[in-house]
Structure formats: structure tokens, C-alpha cells
């Protein structure tokens, strides 16, 4: 099934707002009200949700708990997913320090590095392991996601090793586009590019 990038990007936003509604004691919502909260039209909300199978009844709205569960299943976060971080430098350590991943269904099991001074230490209670242990660790711990947090010159070689070990998904913080086979996916994260986009939008306001 083809799903547009725009819809995929909106799905986590739906979850965020549904969590906020549940925290406020709201358990049912119409497409009109959900659209107002998210800045979407009611028809866009219905179209997004119906892309993956209908839920809710016309004139009755969406049960928020059921809708949240439905979107979690669509995204694949209804069950915990194990991930590792390749690189225990500033970026890798900062990522490990974020506590929200566990609440979103992602478990960081280990960081990997080739710096002997870091191997055997812990970053926020997550162990730093040798890259020599990468393949066996992935095989023994059902790891599905690798976060690339190393310098650009090492990114592709580490990606290749992780691919060979069975990793299928990469969250890439290195400033380089990864070359993948047809059975793997990646999402690039560039802080500088995001700031440049913000700068462009700011320029349009001046």
C-alpha cells in the first residue's frame, strides 16, 4: 500500500494530541474537533484515518483509546522495538539522555563505539560496547533499529555492518546519505538543515 509522506508525518502528531486529550479526560472526539486541534479539515482527518481501515461511526466520533491503539498498530509502536546507537560521542550520548523513547515504544539497549576509553562504561545506565560485539549483539537481542550517531566518514561502513547483521531501519544523524539495499529504510536527521529551513521561513516574514 502506498502512503504519502505527508500522511506518515502526521500520524505521530495524531498520537501526541490523542495522548493530550486522554490526559484531559476526553475519551471521544469528532473529526471536526480533532481537525480544529491539529489545524486540518474534518475530511482530511477522516481520509488519514481511513487510509489504514475505518474506525469510528459517522455522527458518533472516534473513541480516543481505540483510535490511539489503531494508529500505534499502523506505525508499529504497539509493541516495543529494540534499537542500538552506533557512536557514543556527543550526539549518541544526547540521544540516550532523552527519556521519551521508552514511552513511545522504543528501547535503547546499547551504544557501540571503538574508543577503548568508552567501552565498558555506561551513559544514562545504557552500556557502551565494542564494535567487535555488534553482530552478535544484534543477533541475540532482536534489534531492529540502529541510530547512526558517528562522524560521516564512518557512517556507511557501520551501516553496512548493521545491514549484514540484520538491521532493517536506520535513524541517521550523520551528514551523509546512506546507501541501502532494497530491504532497508532510513530517515535522515539534520539539525543544520532544519535551522536553514527555519531561516528561509523567517526570511519570508521580513
Coordinates of C-alpha atoms in Angstrom, one line a residue:
X1 CA 0.0 0.0 0.0
X2 CA 1.4 3.4 -1.0
X3 CA 1.0 6.0 1.8
X4 CA 2.2 9.6 1.2
X5 CA 4.9 11.1 3.3
X6 CA 2.5 13.8 4.4
X7 CA 0.2 11.2 6.0
X8 CA 3.1 9.3 7.6
X9 CA 4.4 12.5 9.1
X10 CA 1.0 13.3 10.6
X11 CA 0.5 10.0 12.3
X12 CA 2.8 10.7 15.3
X13 CA 1.2 14.1 15.6
X14 CA -2.2 12.4 16.0
X15 CA -0.8 10.2 18.8
X16 CA 0.6 13.3 20.6
X17 CA -2.7 15.1 20.5
X18 CA -4.7 11.9 21.5
X19 CA -2.4 11.5 24.5
X20 CA -3.1 15.1 25.5
X21 CA -6.9 14.6 25.1
X22 CA -6.8 11.4 27.3
X23 CA -4.8 13.2 29.9
X24 CA -7.5 15.9 30.0
X25 CA -10.2 13.2 30.5
X26 CA -11.6 13.3 26.9
X27 CA -12.5 9.9 25.6
X28 CA -14.4 10.6 22.4
X29 CA -13.8 13.2 19.6
X30 CA -15.3 14.1 16.3
X31 CA -13.3 14.5 13.1
X32 CA -14.3 18.2 13.2
X33 CA -12.9 18.8 16.7
X34 CA -9.8 16.8 16.0
X35 CA -9.2 18.7 12.9
X36 CA -9.5 22.0 14.7
X37 CA -6.9 20.9 17.2
X38 CA -4.5 19.8 14.5
X39 CA -5.2 22.5 12.0
X40 CA -6.7 20.1 9.5
X41 CA -10.1 19.9 7.8
X42 CA -12.5 17.2 9.1
X43 CA -12.3 15.5 5.7
X44 CA -8.5 15.3 5.9
X45 CA -8.8 13.7 9.3
X46 CA -11.2 11.1 8.1
X47 CA -9.1 10.5 5.0
X48 CA -5.9 10.0 7.1
X49 CA -7.6 7.6 9.5
X50 CA -9.5 5.6 6.8
X51 CA -6.3 5.1 4.8
X52 CA -5.5 2.2 7.1
X53 CA -9.0 0.9 7.7
X54 CA -12.0 2.7 9.1
X55 CA -12.7 3.3 12.8
X56 CA -15.5 5.2 14.5
X57 CA -19.0 5.8 13.3
X58 CA -20.5 8.8 11.4
X59 CA -22.2 11.1 13.9
X60 CA -20.6 9.3 16.8
X61 CA -17.0 10.3 16.5
X62 CA -13.9 8.4 17.4
X63 CA -13.3 6.5 20.7
X64 CA -9.9 8.0 21.5
X65 CA -8.4 4.9 23.2
X66 CA -9.4 2.8 20.2
X67 CA -8.1 5.4 17.7
X68 CA -4.8 5.7 19.6
X69 CA -4.4 1.9 19.6
X70 CA -5.3 1.8 15.8
X71 CA -2.6 4.4 14.9
X72 CA 0.0 2.7 17.2
X73 CA -0.6 -0.6 15.3
X74 CA -0.3 1.3 12.0
X75 CA 3.0 2.9 13.0
X76 CA 4.3 -0.3 14.6
X77 CA 4.8 1.0 18.1
X78 CA 2.1 -1.2 19.7
X79 CA 4.9 -3.5 20.7
X80 CA 8.3 -2.5 22.0
X81 CA 11.1 -2.1 19.4
X82 CA 14.7 -2.6 20.3
X83 CA 17.4 -0.2 19.0
X84 CA 21.1 0.5 19.3
X85 CA 23.2 3.6 18.8
X86 CA 26.3 3.5 16.7
X87 CA 28.6 6.1 18.2
X88 CA 28.9 7.1 21.8
X89 CA 30.0 10.7 21.3
X90 CA 28.1 13.9 21.9
X91 CA 25.1 13.0 19.6
X92 CA 24.8 9.4 20.8
X93 CA 25.0 10.4 24.4
X94 CA 22.4 13.2 23.9
X95 CA 20.0 10.7 22.3
X96 CA 20.4 8.2 25.1
X97 CA 19.6 11.0 27.5
X98 CA 16.2 11.5 26.1
X99 CA 13.7 9.6 28.3
X100 CA 10.7 9.8 26.0
X101 CA 11.7 6.9 23.7
X102 CA 10.6 4.3 26.2
X103 CA 7.2 5.9 26.5
X104 CA 6.9 5.7 22.7
X105 CA 7.7 2.0 22.5
X106 CA 11.5 2.2 21.7
X107 CA 14.0 0.5 23.9
X108 CA 17.7 1.6 23.6
X109 CA 19.7 -1.5 24.5
X110 CA 23.3 -0.3 23.9
X111 CA 25.7 2.1 22.4
X112 CA 28.6 0.9 20.2
X113 CA 32.0 2.6 19.8
X114 CA 35.6 1.9 19.0
X115 CA 37.0 4.2 21.7
X116 CA 38.6 1.9 24.4
X117 CA 38.1 4.6 27.0
X118 CA 34.3 4.5 26.5
X119 CA 33.9 0.7 26.1
X120 CA 32.6 -0.8 29.3
X121 CA 31.2 2.4 30.6
X122 CA 27.6 3.5 30.8
X123 CA 25.7 6.5 29.5
X124 CA 22.5 7.1 31.5
X125 CA 22.6 3.4 32.5
X126 CA 22.9 2.2 28.9
X127 CA 26.1 0.2 28.3
X128 CA 28.8 1.2 25.8
X129 CA 30.0 -1.9 23.9
X130 CA 32.8 -2.6 21.5
X131 CA 32.0 -2.5 17.8
X132 CA 33.5 -6.0 17.7
X133 CA 30.4 -7.2 19.5
X134 CA 27.9 -5.6 17.1
X135 CA 26.9 -8.5 15.0
X136 CA 26.5 -11.0 17.9
X137 CA 24.6 -8.4 20.0
X138 CA 22.1 -7.6 17.2
X139 CA 21.5 -11.4 16.6
X140 CA 21.0 -12.2 20.2
X141 CA 18.7 -9.2 21.1
X142 CA 16.2 -8.9 18.3
X143 CA 17.4 -5.4 17.4
X144 CA 15.5 -3.8 14.5
X145 CA 16.7 -0.2 14.5
X146 CA 20.1 1.4 14.5
X147 CA 20.8 5.1 15.2
X148 CA 23.8 6.4 13.2
X149 CA 25.5 8.9 15.5
X150 CA 29.0 8.7 14.3
X151 CA 31.2 11.0 12.1
X152 CA 30.2 11.0 8.4
X153 CA 33.3 9.1 7.3
X154 CA 32.3 6.1 9.4
X155 CA 28.6 6.1 8.7
X156 CA 28.4 4.0 5.6
X157 CA 30.7 1.3 6.8
X158 CA 28.8 1.0 10.1
X159 CA 25.5 1.0 8.2
X160 CA 26.8 -1.9 6.0
X161 CA 27.9 -3.9 9.1
X162 CA 24.5 -3.3 10.7
X163 CA 22.7 -4.3 7.5
X164 CA 24.7 -7.5 7.3
X165 CA 23.8 -8.2 11.0
X166 CA 20.1 -7.9 10.2
X167 CA 19.2 -4.3 11.0
X168 CA 16.4 -3.0 8.7
X169 CA 15.9 0.6 9.8
X170 CA 18.3 3.5 10.3
X171 CA 17.8 6.8 12.0
X172 CA 20.7 8.7 10.6
X173 CA 22.3 11.7 12.3
X174 CA 25.4 11.7 10.2
X175 CA 25.6 14.4 7.5
X176 CA 25.7 11.8 4.6
X177 CA 23.1 9.9 2.7
X178 CA 23.3 6.2 3.4
X179 CA 23.3 3.7 0.6
X180 CA 20.9 0.9 1.5
X181 CA 19.7 -2.3 -0.2
X182 CA 16.1 -2.7 -1.2
X183 CA 15.1 -4.3 2.1
X184 CA 16.0 -1.5 4.5
X185 CA 14.8 2.1 5.2
X186 CA 16.3 5.2 6.7
X187 CA 15.3 8.6 7.9
X188 CA 17.9 11.4 8.0
X189 CA 18.0 13.9 10.8
X190 CA 19.9 17.2 10.1
X191 CA 19.8 19.9 12.8
X192 CA 21.5 22.4 10.5
X193 CA 19.1 21.7 7.6
X194 CA 16.2 22.2 9.9
X195 CA 17.6 25.6 11.0
X196 CA 18.2 26.6 7.4
X197 CA 14.5 25.8 6.6
X198 CA 13.5 27.9 9.6
X199 CA 15.7 30.7 8.4
X200 CA 14.1 30.6 5.0
X201 CA 10.6 30.8 6.5
X202 CA 11.8 33.7 8.7
X203 CA 13.1 35.5 5.7
X204 CA 9.6 35.3 4.1
X205 CA 8.2 37.2 7.1
X206 CA 10.7 40.1 6.9

